[in-house]
Amino acid sequence: MMRGRTSTLRTWSHLLSLTLLLGFGVRDLVALQTRFTTTGHEGPNVELGEDPMRKMKVYVYDMPSKFNKRVVQKDMRCLMHMFSIEIHMHLFLLSSTVRTLDPEEADWFYTPVYTNCDLTTTGLPFVKYMPRMMRSAIHYLSTKWPYWNRTDGVDHFFVVPHDFGACFHYHEKEAIMRGIFPLLQHATLIQTFGQVNHSCFKDDSIIIPPYVLPRRISNHILHASTPRSTFVYFRGAFYDVDGPKGDYYARGVRATIWEIYKDNVLFDISSEHPTTYYEDMQRSIFCLCPLGWAPWSPRIVEAVEFGCIPVVIADNIVLPFRNVIPWDDMVVFVPEKDVDILDPY
């Protein structure tokens, strides 16, 4: 019985992944590989023969507004920051054909709880409130509906897009010490963080790309004939204010990039973030995507969108929808230990 249920859940997990893939247009990213692939690969082997929109049913819990709508109204920055996928996922599912209003016919249960919307003045989420909010949400749904207790949350999924997912902390050491929030151990986690053999990553988690506002992309598109005159491009922090030597932040990778390549004419790198950031990507051949606090960042998605070859420097990273998107044909992977030999000349 358990073996059969496990097999069924794997099938539904696959369909859920395909649904999210289709719903968020990640398929468009795959098409962009033709701009820069040199492998002769003719396209991804995306098996979309199954129609997840017809086969799968998702019940969206009607949670009190304090878990979602109210926190957005309190701070509208939530709609635009790099963790806003938890909001846009909710909006997508509310209008999706996979949604069912009858929980008895549901294959999956989704809880719309926005754990990243309580922001500091600098726009970063208060990590200390995340577990408290999630615990309160699960307590509410488990007392109002019978479905959580029926499976201990096995057929439930949550969007946890913070740096280290459901470990709810942006410092890796602290995140590892916390581990995945205990109440979510049996649930499926939809997250942007993915790293092989990491205590904040479960093998059955579904990795999705961070949300990038479509209008931010569409408002900055240059003509396809724009020459790519910059060899390597990067904009972002190299050091953290609490670690000026740079040996802690990004495991020292970003500090090494700055120290070695700041005067290299092939490298256009800076900590300043210009208004022409997206245009600059479209004028570049390679875009560095090193780890920061976490291995993932919106840069990978942005680079692919603009046809700039991502150079991912983050050991053991798990990229979004890896089973259907041919990342090896689209990305250059550089081990962290080799960051000092990026210059081919």
mmCIF file of C-alpha atoms in Angstrom:
data_model
loop_
_atom_site.group_PDB
_atom_site.id
_atom_site.type_symbol
_atom_site.label_atom_id
_atom_site.label_comp_id
_atom_site.label_asym_id
_atom_site.label_seq_id
_atom_site.Cartn_x
_atom_site.Cartn_y
_atom_site.Cartn_z
ATOM 1 C CA MET A 1 0.000 0.000 0.000
ATOM 2 C CA MET A 2 2.759 2.460 0.977
ATOM 3 C CA ARG A 3 4.803 1.548 -2.107
ATOM 4 C CA GLY A 4 1.801 2.216 -4.337
ATOM 5 C CA ARG A 5 1.118 5.543 -2.651
ATOM 6 C CA THR A 6 4.781 6.560 -3.021
ATOM 7 C CA SER A 7 4.657 5.766 -6.732
ATOM 8 C CA THR A 8 1.456 7.784 -7.120
ATOM 9 C CA LEU A 9 2.966 10.763 -5.322
ATOM 10 C CA ARG A 10 6.009 10.645 -7.581
ATOM 11 C CA THR A 11 3.715 10.774 -10.596
ATOM 12 C CA TRP A 12 1.792 13.725 -9.182
ATOM 13 C CA SER A 13 5.046 15.426 -8.223
ATOM 14 C CA HIS A 14 6.202 15.128 -11.828
ATOM 15 C CA LEU A 15 2.918 16.588 -13.062
ATOM 16 C CA LEU A 16 3.082 19.388 -10.512
ATOM 17 C CA SER A 17 6.553 20.254 -11.758
ATOM 18 C CA LEU A 18 5.323 20.294 -15.362
ATOM 19 C CA THR A 19 2.352 22.457 -14.396
ATOM 20 C CA LEU A 20 4.618 25.043 -12.802
ATOM 21 C CA LEU A 21 6.971 24.842 -15.752
ATOM 22 C CA LEU A 22 4.160 25.604 -18.180
ATOM 23 C CA GLY A 23 2.418 28.123 -15.971
ATOM 24 C CA PHE A 24 5.458 30.313 -15.430
ATOM 25 C CA GLY A 25 6.667 30.253 -19.020
ATOM 26 C CA VAL A 26 10.025 28.700 -18.218
ATOM 27 C CA ARG A 27 9.676 26.951 -21.547
ATOM 28 C CA ASP A 28 10.547 30.294 -23.111
ATOM 29 C CA LEU A 29 13.919 30.150 -21.392
ATOM 30 C CA VAL A 30 14.656 26.856 -23.077
ATOM 31 C CA ALA A 31 14.010 28.343 -26.503
ATOM 32 C CA LEU A 32 16.598 31.008 -25.792
ATOM 33 C CA GLN A 33 19.377 28.435 -25.689
ATOM 34 C CA THR A 34 19.539 28.633 -29.496
ATOM 35 C CA ARG A 35 21.017 32.108 -29.139
ATOM 36 C CA PHE A 36 24.258 30.852 -27.738
ATOM 37 C CA THR A 37 24.495 27.044 -27.619
ATOM 38 C CA THR A 38 27.490 25.663 -29.465
ATOM 39 C CA THR A 39 26.865 22.000 -28.816
ATOM 40 C CA GLY A 40 24.669 21.324 -31.819
ATOM 41 C CA HIS A 41 21.867 20.278 -29.490
ATOM 42 C CA GLU A 42 18.604 20.653 -31.407
ATOM 43 C CA GLY A 43 16.401 21.369 -28.452
ATOM 44 C CA PRO A 44 15.421 20.056 -25.056
ATOM 45 C CA ASN A 45 13.842 16.695 -24.610
ATOM 46 C CA VAL A 46 10.886 18.104 -22.715
ATOM 47 C CA GLU A 47 8.356 15.345 -22.300
ATOM 48 C CA LEU A 48 5.101 17.240 -22.146
ATOM 49 C CA GLY A 49 2.925 14.501 -23.595
ATOM 50 C CA GLU A 50 1.018 14.293 -20.343
ATOM 51 C CA ASP A 51 -1.422 17.130 -19.871
ATOM 52 C CA PRO A 52 -0.983 18.172 -16.237
ATOM 53 C CA MET A 53 -3.647 20.838 -16.580
ATOM 54 C CA ARG A 54 -6.253 18.118 -17.106
ATOM 55 C CA LYS A 55 -4.911 15.315 -14.965
ATOM 56 C CA MET A 56 -3.993 17.081 -11.752
ATOM 57 C CA LYS A 57 -6.173 18.905 -9.243
ATOM 58 C CA VAL A 58 -4.943 21.366 -6.640
ATOM 59 C CA TYR A 59 -7.004 22.644 -3.748
ATOM 60 C CA VAL A 60 -6.013 26.134 -2.605
ATOM 61 C CA TYR A 61 -6.715 26.664 1.074
ATOM 62 C CA ASP A 62 -8.742 29.772 1.834
ATOM 63 C CA MET A 63 -6.483 31.122 4.544
ATOM 64 C CA PRO A 64 -7.136 34.218 6.673
ATOM 65 C CA SER A 65 -5.778 37.376 5.072
ATOM 66 C CA LYS A 66 -3.160 37.791 7.810
ATOM 67 C CA PHE A 67 -1.190 35.017 6.103
ATOM 68 C CA ASN A 68 -1.173 36.589 2.646
ATOM 69 C CA LYS A 69 -3.272 39.515 1.411
ATOM 70 C CA ARG A 70 -2.881 41.666 4.503
ATOM 71 C CA VAL A 71 0.911 41.396 4.627
ATOM 72 C CA VAL A 72 1.141 42.536 1.006
ATOM 73 C CA GLN A 73 -1.123 45.498 1.703
ATOM 74 C CA LYS A 74 1.157 46.389 4.592
ATOM 75 C CA ASP A 75 4.234 46.513 2.358
ATOM 76 C CA MET A 76 3.765 46.536 -1.424
ATOM 77 C CA ARG A 77 7.497 45.966 -1.938
ATOM 78 C CA CYS A 78 6.648 42.295 -1.495
ATOM 79 C CA LEU A 79 5.286 42.229 -5.029
ATOM 80 C CA MET A 80 8.620 43.174 -6.556
ATOM 81 C CA HIS A 81 11.459 41.654 -4.548
ATOM 82 C CA MET A 82 13.370 38.485 -5.451
ATOM 83 C CA PHE A 83 11.262 36.323 -3.124
ATOM 84 C CA SER A 84 7.902 37.423 -4.560
ATOM 85 C CA ILE A 85 7.332 34.102 -6.319
ATOM 86 C CA GLU A 86 5.282 33.022 -3.284
ATOM 87 C CA ILE A 87 2.732 35.713 -4.163
ATOM 88 C CA HIS A 88 2.711 35.157 -7.908
ATOM 89 C CA MET A 89 2.407 31.400 -7.447
ATOM 90 C CA HIS A 90 -0.740 31.986 -5.404
ATOM 91 C CA LEU A 91 -2.222 34.257 -8.073
ATOM 92 C CA PHE A 92 -1.357 31.742 -10.777
ATOM 93 C CA LEU A 93 -3.023 28.840 -8.977
ATOM 94 C CA LEU A 94 -6.178 30.822 -8.193
ATOM 95 C CA SER A 95 -6.880 31.199 -11.908
ATOM 96 C CA SER A 96 -5.321 27.957 -13.127
ATOM 97 C CA THR A 97 -7.336 25.113 -14.633
ATOM 98 C CA VAL A 98 -5.676 22.728 -12.166
ATOM 99 C CA ARG A 99 -7.528 24.374 -9.300
ATOM 100 C CA THR A 100 -10.443 22.514 -7.790
ATOM 101 C CA LEU A 101 -12.962 23.890 -5.316
ATOM 102 C CA ASP A 102 -13.657 20.395 -4.020
ATOM 103 C CA PRO A 103 -10.903 19.245 -1.645
ATOM 104 C CA GLU A 104 -12.123 15.651 -1.875
ATOM 105 C CA GLU A 105 -10.977 15.410 -5.490
ATOM 106 C CA ALA A 106 -7.645 17.158 -4.917
ATOM 107 C CA ASP A 107 -4.302 15.496 -5.591
ATOM 108 C CA TRP A 108 -2.400 18.353 -3.952
ATOM 109 C CA PHE A 109 -3.153 20.962 -1.320
ATOM 110 C CA TYR A 110 -1.558 24.397 -1.475
ATOM 111 C CA THR A 111 -1.267 26.774 1.467
ATOM 112 C CA PRO A 112 -0.860 30.451 0.474
ATOM 113 C CA VAL A 113 1.325 31.808 3.253
ATOM 114 C CA TYR A 114 3.709 34.683 2.494
ATOM 115 C CA THR A 115 6.633 34.254 4.858
ATOM 116 C CA ASN A 116 8.872 36.793 3.083
ATOM 117 C CA CYS A 117 6.651 39.876 3.245
ATOM 118 C CA ASP A 118 7.618 41.268 6.640
ATOM 119 C CA LEU A 119 10.457 43.456 5.394
ATOM 120 C CA THR A 120 13.184 45.549 6.960
ATOM 121 C CA THR A 121 13.739 49.149 5.880
ATOM 122 C CA THR A 122 16.313 47.849 3.382
ATOM 123 C CA GLY A 123 13.790 45.444 1.882
ATOM 124 C CA LEU A 124 15.015 42.170 3.370
ATOM 125 C CA PRO A 125 12.655 39.710 5.101
ATOM 126 C CA PHE A 126 12.736 39.331 8.883
ATOM 127 C CA VAL A 127 13.893 35.723 9.138
ATOM 128 C CA LYS A 128 12.952 35.373 12.801
ATOM 129 C CA TYR A 129 9.234 35.703 12.019
ATOM 130 C CA MET A 130 9.124 33.097 9.243
ATOM 131 C CA PRO A 131 8.903 29.898 11.358
ATOM 132 C CA ARG A 132 6.322 31.497 13.640
ATOM 133 C CA MET A 133 4.095 32.430 10.712
ATOM 134 C CA MET A 134 4.425 29.007 9.089
ATOM 135 C CA ARG A 135 3.637 27.229 12.363
ATOM 136 C CA SER A 136 0.537 29.373 12.832
ATOM 137 C CA ALA A 137 -0.641 28.668 9.272
ATOM 138 C CA ILE A 138 -0.233 24.897 9.622
ATOM 139 C CA HIS A 139 -1.990 24.923 12.985
ATOM 140 C CA TYR A 140 -4.902 26.780 11.384
ATOM 141 C CA LEU A 141 -5.339 24.486 8.383
ATOM 142 C CA SER A 142 -4.835 21.310 10.425
ATOM 143 C CA THR A 143 -7.616 22.269 12.830
ATOM 144 C CA LYS A 144 -10.080 23.573 10.215
ATOM 145 C CA TRP A 145 -9.659 20.859 7.566
ATOM 146 C CA PRO A 146 -8.920 17.115 7.921
ATOM 147 C CA TYR A 147 -6.511 16.792 5.007
ATOM 148 C CA TRP A 148 -3.233 17.725 6.683
ATOM 149 C CA ASN A 149 -3.708 15.241 9.507
ATOM 150 C CA ARG A 150 -4.787 12.555 7.049
ATOM 151 C CA THR A 151 -1.289 12.333 5.529
ATOM 152 C CA ASP A 152 0.826 14.433 7.912
ATOM 153 C CA GLY A 153 1.198 16.896 5.041
ATOM 154 C CA VAL A 154 2.572 14.476 2.448
ATOM 155 C CA ASP A 155 0.167 15.673 -0.262
ATOM 156 C CA HIS A 156 0.656 19.351 0.580
ATOM 157 C CA PHE A 157 3.090 21.777 -1.007
ATOM 158 C CA PHE A 158 4.451 25.114 0.146
ATOM 159 C CA VAL A 159 6.382 27.847 -1.631
ATOM 160 C CA VAL A 160 9.489 28.675 0.410
ATOM 161 C CA PRO A 161 11.613 30.990 -1.760
ATOM 162 C CA HIS A 162 14.024 32.346 0.842
ATOM 163 C CA ASP A 163 17.821 31.964 0.546
ATOM 164 C CA PHE A 164 17.904 28.462 2.013
ATOM 165 C CA GLY A 165 14.266 27.536 1.571
ATOM 166 C CA ALA A 166 12.471 26.147 4.605
ATOM 167 C CA CYS A 167 15.566 26.505 6.796
ATOM 168 C CA PHE A 168 14.480 30.157 7.033
ATOM 169 C CA HIS A 169 17.813 31.941 7.363
ATOM 170 C CA TYR A 170 20.156 33.753 4.987
ATOM 171 C CA HIS A 171 23.406 32.726 6.733
ATOM 172 C CA GLU A 172 24.248 29.212 5.610
ATOM 173 C CA LYS A 173 25.653 28.110 8.972
ATOM 174 C CA GLU A 174 22.547 29.324 10.775
ATOM 175 C CA ALA A 175 20.313 27.730 8.152
ATOM 176 C CA ILE A 176 22.066 24.378 8.525
ATOM 177 C CA MET A 177 21.763 24.568 12.304
ATOM 178 C CA ARG A 178 18.027 25.217 11.992
ATOM 179 C CA GLY A 179 17.422 22.587 9.341
ATOM 180 C CA ILE A 180 14.195 22.312 7.392
ATOM 181 C CA PHE A 181 11.281 23.514 9.501
ATOM 182 C CA PRO A 182 10.068 20.339 11.284
ATOM 183 C CA LEU A 183 6.401 20.719 10.341
ATOM 184 C CA LEU A 184 7.382 20.770 6.660
ATOM 185 C CA GLN A 185 9.493 17.618 6.694
ATOM 186 C CA HIS A 186 6.848 15.546 4.907
ATOM 187 C CA ALA A 187 5.473 18.244 2.603
ATOM 188 C CA THR A 188 6.725 19.009 -0.904
ATOM 189 C CA LEU A 189 8.691 22.246 -0.981
ATOM 190 C CA ILE A 190 8.664 24.593 -3.961
ATOM 191 C CA GLN A 191 11.830 26.628 -3.602
ATOM 192 C CA THR A 192 14.514 28.582 -5.406
ATOM 193 C CA PHE A 193 17.320 27.058 -3.342
ATOM 194 C CA GLY A 194 18.784 23.808 -4.535
ATOM 195 C CA GLN A 195 22.112 22.233 -3.638
ATOM 196 C CA VAL A 196 23.022 18.568 -3.730
ATOM 197 C CA ASN A 197 23.677 16.940 -0.342
ATOM 198 C CA HIS A 198 22.566 19.993 1.623
ATOM 199 C CA SER A 199 20.496 19.791 4.789
ATOM 200 C CA CYS A 200 18.164 22.525 3.485
ATOM 201 C CA PHE A 201 17.330 20.599 0.317
ATOM 202 C CA LYS A 202 15.120 17.530 -0.002
ATOM 203 C CA ASP A 203 15.385 15.289 -3.041
ATOM 204 C CA ASP A 204 11.659 15.650 -3.691
ATOM 205 C CA SER A 205 11.739 19.446 -3.607
ATOM 206 C CA ILE A 206 10.802 21.249 -6.821
ATOM 207 C CA ILE A 207 13.279 23.953 -7.778
ATOM 208 C CA ILE A 208 11.802 26.924 -9.611
ATOM 209 C CA PRO A 209 13.418 30.127 -10.888
ATOM 210 C CA PRO A 210 13.153 33.299 -8.837
ATOM 211 C CA TYR A 211 10.446 35.603 -10.112
ATOM 212 C CA VAL A 212 11.581 38.417 -12.382
ATOM 213 C CA LEU A 213 8.911 40.981 -13.226
ATOM 214 C CA PRO A 214 8.068 40.587 -16.933
ATOM 215 C CA ARG A 215 7.844 44.325 -17.486
ATOM 216 C CA ARG A 216 11.370 44.756 -16.151
ATOM 217 C CA ILE A 217 12.509 42.454 -18.918
ATOM 218 C CA SER A 218 10.301 43.772 -21.730
ATOM 219 C CA ASN A 219 11.118 47.422 -21.019
ATOM 220 C CA HIS A 220 14.834 46.891 -21.595
ATOM 221 C CA ILE A 221 15.086 44.649 -24.644
ATOM 222 C CA LEU A 222 17.584 45.833 -27.265
ATOM 223 C CA HIS A 223 17.561 44.959 -30.944
ATOM 224 C CA ALA A 224 18.831 41.452 -31.656
ATOM 225 C CA SER A 225 21.636 42.874 -33.794
ATOM 226 C CA THR A 226 23.170 44.731 -30.831
ATOM 227 C CA PRO A 227 26.863 43.724 -30.742
ATOM 228 C CA ARG A 228 28.177 41.922 -27.679
ATOM 229 C CA SER A 229 31.307 43.957 -27.063
ATOM 230 C CA THR A 230 31.831 42.990 -23.399
ATOM 231 C CA PHE A 231 33.497 39.643 -22.777
ATOM 232 C CA VAL A 232 32.584 39.115 -19.090
ATOM 233 C CA TYR A 233 30.034 41.143 -17.124
ATOM 234 C CA PHE A 234 29.045 41.274 -13.460
ATOM 235 C CA ARG A 235 27.323 43.718 -11.143
ATOM 236 C CA GLY A 236 26.854 42.931 -7.469
ATOM 237 C CA ALA A 237 28.425 42.917 -4.024
ATOM 238 C CA PHE A 238 31.897 41.458 -3.533
ATOM 239 C CA TYR A 239 32.083 41.898 0.228
ATOM 240 C CA ASP A 240 29.634 41.999 3.114
ATOM 241 C CA VAL A 241 29.741 44.924 5.539
ATOM 242 C CA ASP A 242 30.204 42.491 8.431
ATOM 243 C CA GLY A 243 33.031 40.649 6.669
ATOM 244 C CA PRO A 244 35.213 43.221 4.886
ATOM 245 C CA LYS A 245 37.903 40.634 4.090
ATOM 246 C CA GLY A 246 35.418 38.743 1.963
ATOM 247 C CA ASP A 247 36.388 35.281 3.173
ATOM 248 C CA TYR A 248 32.928 34.534 4.620
ATOM 249 C CA TYR A 249 30.475 36.085 2.196
ATOM 250 C CA ALA A 250 30.025 33.870 -0.891
ATOM 251 C CA ARG A 251 32.694 31.570 0.556
ATOM 252 C CA GLY A 252 35.242 34.111 -0.661
ATOM 253 C CA VAL A 253 34.378 33.591 -4.337
ATOM 254 C CA ARG A 254 33.198 37.132 -5.012
ATOM 255 C CA ALA A 255 36.122 38.716 -3.171
ATOM 256 C CA THR A 256 38.495 36.610 -5.270
ATOM 257 C CA ILE A 257 36.766 37.719 -8.465
ATOM 258 C CA TRP A 258 37.240 41.360 -7.517
ATOM 259 C CA GLU A 259 40.852 41.059 -6.400
ATOM 260 C CA ILE A 260 41.981 39.131 -9.470
ATOM 261 C CA TYR A 261 39.909 40.633 -12.286
ATOM 262 C CA LYS A 262 39.131 44.231 -11.306
ATOM 263 C CA ASP A 263 41.863 45.547 -13.632
ATOM 264 C CA ASN A 264 41.429 42.936 -16.354
ATOM 265 C CA VAL A 265 40.257 44.614 -19.571
ATOM 266 C CA LEU A 266 38.166 41.563 -20.480
ATOM 267 C CA PHE A 267 36.124 41.844 -17.281
ATOM 268 C CA ASP A 268 33.535 44.568 -16.726
ATOM 269 C CA ILE A 269 32.821 44.078 -13.025
ATOM 270 C CA SER A 270 31.644 46.498 -10.353
ATOM 271 C CA SER A 271 29.627 46.683 -7.151
ATOM 272 C CA GLU A 272 27.608 49.559 -8.581
ATOM 273 C CA HIS A 273 24.223 48.669 -10.051
ATOM 274 C CA PRO A 274 23.564 50.908 -13.080
ATOM 275 C CA THR A 275 20.194 51.731 -14.599
ATOM 276 C CA THR A 276 21.494 50.108 -17.798
ATOM 277 C CA TYR A 277 22.027 46.743 -16.078
ATOM 278 C CA TYR A 278 19.767 44.771 -18.423
ATOM 279 C CA GLU A 279 21.070 46.574 -21.499
ATOM 280 C CA ASP A 280 24.631 45.804 -20.401
ATOM 281 C CA MET A 281 23.771 42.105 -20.176
ATOM 282 C CA GLN A 282 22.614 42.206 -23.787
ATOM 283 C CA ARG A 283 25.946 43.701 -24.789
ATOM 284 C CA SER A 284 27.894 40.942 -23.023
ATOM 285 C CA ILE A 285 28.958 37.442 -24.024
ATOM 286 C CA PHE A 286 29.344 35.934 -20.550
ATOM 287 C CA CYS A 287 27.540 36.951 -17.342
ATOM 288 C CA LEU A 288 29.053 35.836 -14.060
ATOM 289 C CA CYS A 289 26.574 34.192 -11.680
ATOM 290 C CA PRO A 290 28.578 33.479 -8.524
ATOM 291 C CA LEU A 291 26.996 32.403 -5.285
ATOM 292 C CA GLY A 292 26.191 35.071 -2.714
ATOM 293 C CA TRP A 293 24.640 34.191 0.626
ATOM 294 C CA ALA A 294 23.002 31.323 -1.254
ATOM 295 C CA PRO A 295 24.064 29.612 -4.497
ATOM 296 C CA TRP A 296 21.097 30.870 -6.538
ATOM 297 C CA SER A 297 20.192 34.366 -7.710
ATOM 298 C CA PRO A 298 17.965 36.056 -10.316
ATOM 299 C CA ARG A 299 21.081 36.629 -12.448
ATOM 300 C CA ILE A 300 20.865 33.169 -13.975
ATOM 301 C CA VAL A 301 17.317 33.763 -15.212
ATOM 302 C CA GLU A 302 18.101 37.313 -16.321
ATOM 303 C CA ALA A 303 21.216 36.226 -18.206
ATOM 304 C CA VAL A 304 19.331 33.518 -20.096
ATOM 305 C CA GLU A 305 16.499 35.924 -20.892
ATOM 306 C CA PHE A 306 18.994 38.331 -22.460
ATOM 307 C CA GLY A 307 21.095 35.734 -24.268
ATOM 308 C CA CYS A 308 24.156 36.269 -22.088
ATOM 309 C CA ILE A 309 25.828 32.941 -21.300
ATOM 310 C CA PRO A 310 25.606 32.386 -17.520
ATOM 311 C CA VAL A 311 28.854 31.410 -15.832
ATOM 312 C CA VAL A 312 27.624 29.685 -12.693
ATOM 313 C CA ILE A 313 30.129 29.547 -9.844
ATOM 314 C CA ALA A 314 28.279 27.680 -7.106
ATOM 315 C CA ASP A 315 29.288 24.114 -6.323
ATOM 316 C CA ASN A 316 26.562 21.446 -6.422
ATOM 317 C CA ILE A 317 23.823 23.906 -7.343
ATOM 318 C CA VAL A 318 20.512 22.443 -8.491
ATOM 319 C CA LEU A 319 18.977 24.621 -11.200
ATOM 320 C CA PRO A 320 15.227 25.006 -11.877
ATOM 321 C CA PHE A 321 13.380 22.127 -13.547
ATOM 322 C CA ARG A 322 16.647 20.304 -14.181
ATOM 323 C CA ASN A 323 14.846 17.226 -15.527
ATOM 324 C CA VAL A 324 13.378 19.099 -18.479
ATOM 325 C CA ILE A 325 15.634 22.110 -19.102
ATOM 326 C CA PRO A 326 19.042 21.260 -20.672
ATOM 327 C CA TRP A 327 21.108 23.534 -18.458
ATOM 328 C CA ASP A 328 24.364 21.863 -19.487
ATOM 329 C CA ASP A 329 23.789 23.220 -23.003
ATOM 330 C CA MET A 330 23.036 26.728 -21.755
ATOM 331 C CA VAL A 331 25.396 27.368 -18.864
ATOM 332 C CA VAL A 332 29.124 27.297 -18.148
ATOM 333 C CA PHE A 333 29.785 25.741 -14.745
ATOM 334 C CA VAL A 334 33.005 26.707 -12.956
ATOM 335 C CA PRO A 335 34.036 25.043 -9.669
ATOM 336 C CA GLU A 336 34.512 27.516 -6.843
ATOM 337 C CA LYS A 337 38.133 26.412 -6.462
ATOM 338 C CA ASP A 338 38.842 27.477 -10.070
ATOM 339 C CA VAL A 339 37.540 31.024 -9.783
ATOM 340 C CA ASP A 340 41.112 32.326 -10.008
ATOM 341 C CA ILE A 341 41.571 30.941 -13.541
ATOM 342 C CA LEU A 342 38.526 32.415 -15.292
ATOM 343 C CA ASP A 343 40.655 34.349 -17.782
ATOM 344 C CA PRO A 344 41.365 31.970 -20.693
ATOM 345 C CA TYR A 345 44.338 34.081 -21.729
#
